[in-house]
Amino acid sequence: FSLLNIGLVEVQSGPRLALAPDLFPGVSIRPYGLVNTVTLGNQDYLTTTGGGVSMSIPVAPWLVLEPFFESRNRRFASSQEYPLAREQTGALWSTGLFMQGALGNMFGMDMRWQARGAYIRHDARSRFDYNSYDSVAVDIGLPVEFEGPWGTRKWALVPTAGYSQYQYDNANPLIDPLLRRRDDEYRVGALMDVPVYEMVGVGVQVQYSDVTSRIRNYETRNFSVAFGPTLRF
């Protein structure tokens, strides 16, 4: 189905700056800007500009805290296949906390843990407020690095699991004028990074997601496989 073809290019860039390294060793801050473009069904669908800031605070060898804030100005484009896409145009911002730490070496594998919690707000144009929503998201992962059959650096495997909830501001009168949409998404997956040459590798991500909704139109089950080149340094 060519209507589901997705293309995405996103660039994020910003310096990581040490904050008072003599007083707070290891504490740093990273402001950044971002821009992206997305195509859907081989047509222009979304362009985004924005930026954010994150801070890294090492507490112990087994715990690093990274609070973050990000703001995105998203502009959707309608097309013949998606004539109502423009109604989603608006501002999206998110804030939350990323945590990670070391679990040690087990069976020759370096193991870590990571968790992320976020609150997300999307404000669509006022007359399309049925596209505005509040969302909470929680994700966990267990990164494992180990010696593979080839390559000069270790392979990396990251099993993941997560949950998100979306609560929309108002009912969509074109679908059900009496029922506000609420979606619950459950997801599990894994990410594998296989070295090919020095810093260059191939990444493969497998994920299964299940979305339940008060409005059955939006219920989905999806299994996806994504792969592409990686650069680690």
Tab-separated table of N, CA and C in Angstrom, residues 148-213:
chain	number	residue	atom	x	y	z
A	148	GLY	N	31.054	-9.883	19.591
A	148	GLY	CA	30.411	-10.621	18.519
A	148	GLY	C	31.403	-11.451	17.733
A	149	PRO	N	30.931	-12.183	16.755
A	149	PRO	CA	31.829	-13.023	15.962
A	149	PRO	C	32.767	-12.239	15.051
A	150	TRP	N	32.484	-10.948	14.831
A	150	TRP	CA	33.398	-10.119	14.056
A	150	TRP	C	33.293	-8.685	14.548
A	151	GLY	N	34.220	-7.852	14.056
A	151	GLY	CA	34.223	-6.438	14.431
A	151	GLY	C	35.223	-6.139	15.529
A	152	THR	N	35.735	-4.897	15.520
A	152	THR	CA	36.716	-4.473	16.518
A	152	THR	C	36.061	-3.874	17.756
A	153	ARG	N	34.766	-3.642	17.722
A	153	ARG	CA	34.066	-3.143	18.897
A	153	ARG	C	32.893	-4.068	19.226
A	154	LYS	N	32.332	-3.862	20.398
A	154	LYS	CA	31.297	-4.770	20.876
A	154	LYS	C	29.978	-4.562	20.141
A	155	TRP	N	29.197	-5.628	20.065
A	155	TRP	CA	27.836	-5.552	19.569
A	155	TRP	C	26.944	-5.028	20.694
A	156	ALA	N	25.825	-4.440	20.332
A	156	ALA	CA	24.909	-3.885	21.327
A	156	ALA	C	23.496	-4.387	21.060
A	157	LEU	N	22.830	-4.852	22.110
A	157	LEU	CA	21.441	-5.315	22.040
A	157	LEU	C	20.652	-4.606	23.133
A	158	VAL	N	19.506	-4.014	22.763
A	158	VAL	CA	18.699	-3.263	23.723
A	158	VAL	C	17.241	-3.747	23.665
A	159	PRO	N	16.828	-4.678	24.531
A	159	PRO	CA	15.400	-4.997	24.652
A	159	PRO	C	14.662	-3.815	25.291
A	160	THR	N	13.441	-3.533	24.805
A	160	THR	CA	12.694	-2.374	25.295
A	160	THR	C	11.229	-2.736	25.520
A	161	ALA	N	10.577	-1.949	26.364
A	161	ALA	CA	9.133	-2.051	26.581
A	161	ALA	C	8.632	-0.664	26.955
A	162	GLY	N	7.387	-0.358	26.593
A	162	GLY	CA	6.877	0.973	26.894
A	162	GLY	C	5.364	1.048	26.869
A	163	TYR	N	4.863	2.166	27.411
A	163	TYR	CA	3.427	2.432	27.462
A	163	TYR	C	3.198	3.926	27.279
A	164	SER	N	2.172	4.279	26.499
A	164	SER	CA	1.776	5.677	26.324
A	164	SER	C	0.258	5.786	26.398
A	165	GLN	N	-0.210	6.909	26.939
A	165	GLN	CA	-1.638	7.202	26.967
A	165	GLN	C	-1.866	8.584	26.364
A	166	TYR	N	-2.886	8.700	25.509
A	166	TYR	CA	-3.237	9.954	24.852
A	166	TYR	C	-4.674	10.310	25.217
A	167	GLN	N	-4.859	11.484	25.821
A	167	GLN	CA	-6.184	11.956	26.208
A	167	GLN	C	-6.485	13.221	25.408
A	168	TYR	N	-7.484	13.150	24.507
A	168	TYR	CA	-7.788	14.274	23.622
A	168	TYR	C	-8.724	15.268	24.297
A	169	ASP	N	-8.609	16.547	23.893
A	169	ASP	CA	-9.334	17.622	24.567
A	169	ASP	C	-10.846	17.542	24.357
A	170	ASN	N	-11.270	17.280	23.130
A	170	ASN	CA	-12.690	17.283	22.821
A	170	ASN	C	-13.024	16.185	21.816
A	171	ALA	N	-14.302	15.881	21.718
A	171	ALA	CA	-14.765	14.886	20.753
A	171	ALA	C	-14.690	15.451	19.341
A	172	ASN	N	-14.403	14.581	18.387
A	172	ASN	CA	-14.383	14.968	16.980
A	172	ASN	C	-15.808	14.825	16.428
A	173	PRO	N	-16.470	15.930	16.061
A	173	PRO	CA	-17.874	15.850	15.629
A	173	PRO	C	-18.070	15.052	14.346
A	174	LEU	N	-17.016	14.850	13.559
A	174	LEU	CA	-17.147	14.095	12.325
A	174	LEU	C	-17.093	12.591	12.560
A	175	ILE	N	-16.647	12.179	13.764
A	175	ILE	CA	-16.524	10.743	14.057
A	175	ILE	C	-17.513	10.318	15.133
A	176	ASP	N	-17.457	10.961	16.309
A	176	ASP	CA	-18.413	10.683	17.384
A	176	ASP	C	-18.500	11.934	18.241
A	177	PRO	N	-19.552	12.734	18.082
A	177	PRO	CA	-19.647	14.023	18.789
A	177	PRO	C	-19.838	13.881	20.292
A	178	LEU	N	-20.109	12.669	20.797
A	178	LEU	CA	-20.375	12.480	22.219
A	178	LEU	C	-19.229	11.795	22.964
A	179	LEU	N	-18.183	11.398	22.241
A	179	LEU	CA	-17.133	10.588	22.881
A	179	LEU	C	-15.757	11.176	22.606
A	180	ARG	N	-15.076	11.547	23.678
A	180	ARG	CA	-13.703	12.033	23.543
A	180	ARG	C	-12.766	10.855	23.344
A	181	ARG	N	-11.834	11.024	22.441
A	181	ARG	CA	-10.898	9.946	22.126
A	181	ARG	C	-9.857	9.792	23.226
A	182	ARG	N	-9.574	8.536	23.570
A	182	ARG	CA	-8.466	8.202	24.459
A	182	ARG	C	-7.810	6.930	23.933
A	183	ASP	N	-6.499	6.988	23.725
A	183	ASP	CA	-5.749	5.842	23.221
A	183	ASP	C	-4.760	5.360	24.277
A	184	ASP	N	-4.572	4.057	24.352
A	184	ASP	CA	-3.544	3.435	25.185
A	184	ASP	C	-2.675	2.565	24.290
A	185	GLU	N	-1.371	2.832	24.308
A	185	GLU	CA	-0.441	2.087	23.458
A	185	GLU	C	0.532	1.277	24.316
A	186	TYR	N	0.653	-0.006	24.001
A	186	TYR	CA	1.615	-0.899	24.644
A	186	TYR	C	2.594	-1.366	23.570
A	187	ARG	N	3.881	-1.380	23.889
A	187	ARG	CA	4.873	-1.736	22.891
A	187	ARG	C	6.038	-2.517	23.510
A	188	VAL	N	6.570	-3.438	22.755
A	188	VAL	CA	7.768	-4.187	23.125
A	188	VAL	C	8.637	-4.283	21.882
A	189	GLY	N	9.942	-4.393	22.092
A	189	GLY	CA	10.823	-4.478	20.936
A	189	GLY	C	12.266	-4.679	21.344
A	190	ALA	N	13.138	-4.552	20.357
A	190	ALA	CA	14.571	-4.700	20.590
A	190	ALA	C	15.321	-3.965	19.498
A	191	LEU	N	16.477	-3.426	19.878
A	191	LEU	CA	17.359	-2.733	18.947
A	191	LEU	C	18.714	-3.420	18.954
A	192	MET	N	19.251	-3.709	17.778
A	192	MET	CA	20.542	-4.382	17.649
A	192	MET	C	21.471	-3.523	16.809
A	193	ASP	N	22.690	-3.292	17.305
A	193	ASP	CA	23.697	-2.545	16.553
A	193	ASP	C	24.866	-3.480	16.286
A	194	VAL	N	25.102	-3.783	15.009
A	194	VAL	CA	26.140	-4.724	14.591
A	194	VAL	C	27.276	-3.955	13.922
A	195	PRO	N	28.508	-4.020	14.445
A	195	PRO	CA	29.624	-3.293	13.824
A	195	PRO	C	29.995	-3.895	12.481
A	196	VAL	N	30.342	-3.002	11.549
A	196	VAL	CA	30.783	-3.431	10.224
A	196	VAL	C	32.244	-3.074	10.004
A	197	TYR	N	32.597	-1.808	10.277
A	197	TYR	CA	33.978	-1.370	10.101
A	197	TYR	C	34.228	-0.178	11.006
A	198	GLU	N	35.157	-0.333	11.947
A	198	GLU	CA	35.519	0.718	12.895
A	198	GLU	C	34.266	1.306	13.538
A	199	MET	N	33.931	2.587	13.276
A	199	MET	CA	32.785	3.224	13.929
A	199	MET	C	31.462	2.975	13.207
A	200	VAL	N	31.512	2.372	12.034
A	200	VAL	CA	30.322	2.195	11.206
A	200	VAL	C	29.673	0.841	11.502
A	201	GLY	N	28.349	0.842	11.577
A	201	GLY	CA	27.632	-0.397	11.824
A	201	GLY	C	26.287	-0.398	11.133
A	202	VAL	N	25.512	-1.431	11.414
A	202	VAL	CA	24.149	-1.553	10.904
A	202	VAL	C	23.224	-1.727	12.096
A	203	GLY	N	22.186	-0.920	12.164
A	203	GLY	CA	21.215	-1.010	13.239
A	203	GLY	C	19.920	-1.645	12.743
A	204	VAL	N	19.355	-2.513	13.571
A	204	VAL	CA	18.084	-3.158	13.258
A	204	VAL	C	17.160	-2.998	14.460
A	205	GLN	N	15.958	-2.487	14.242
A	205	GLN	CA	14.971	-2.325	15.313
A	205	GLN	C	13.712	-3.101	14.966
A	206	VAL	N	13.279	-3.935	15.895
A	206	VAL	CA	12.053	-4.715	15.753
A	206	VAL	C	11.099	-4.278	16.858
A	207	GLN	N	9.848	-3.994	16.523
A	207	GLN	CA	8.894	-3.539	17.536
A	207	GLN	C	7.484	-4.016	17.219
A	208	TYR	N	6.770	-4.401	18.271
A	208	TYR	CA	5.350	-4.728	18.160
A	208	TYR	C	4.580	-3.772	19.061
A	209	SER	N	3.529	-3.161	18.525
A	209	SER	CA	2.718	-2.230	19.307
A	209	SER	C	1.248	-2.591	19.184
A	210	ASP	N	0.524	-2.340	20.257
A	210	ASP	CA	-0.915	-2.617	20.311
A	210	ASP	C	-1.591	-1.375	20.877
A	211	VAL	N	-2.462	-0.747	20.090
A	211	VAL	CA	-3.158	0.472	20.498
A	211	VAL	C	-4.633	0.153	20.703
A	212	THR	N	-5.122	0.389	21.904
A	212	THR	CA	-6.556	0.293	22.175
A	212	THR	C	-7.109	1.712	22.303
A	213	SER	N	-8.376	1.892	21.931
A	213	SER	CA	-8.955	3.229	21.907
A	213	SER	C	-10.426	3.170	22.282
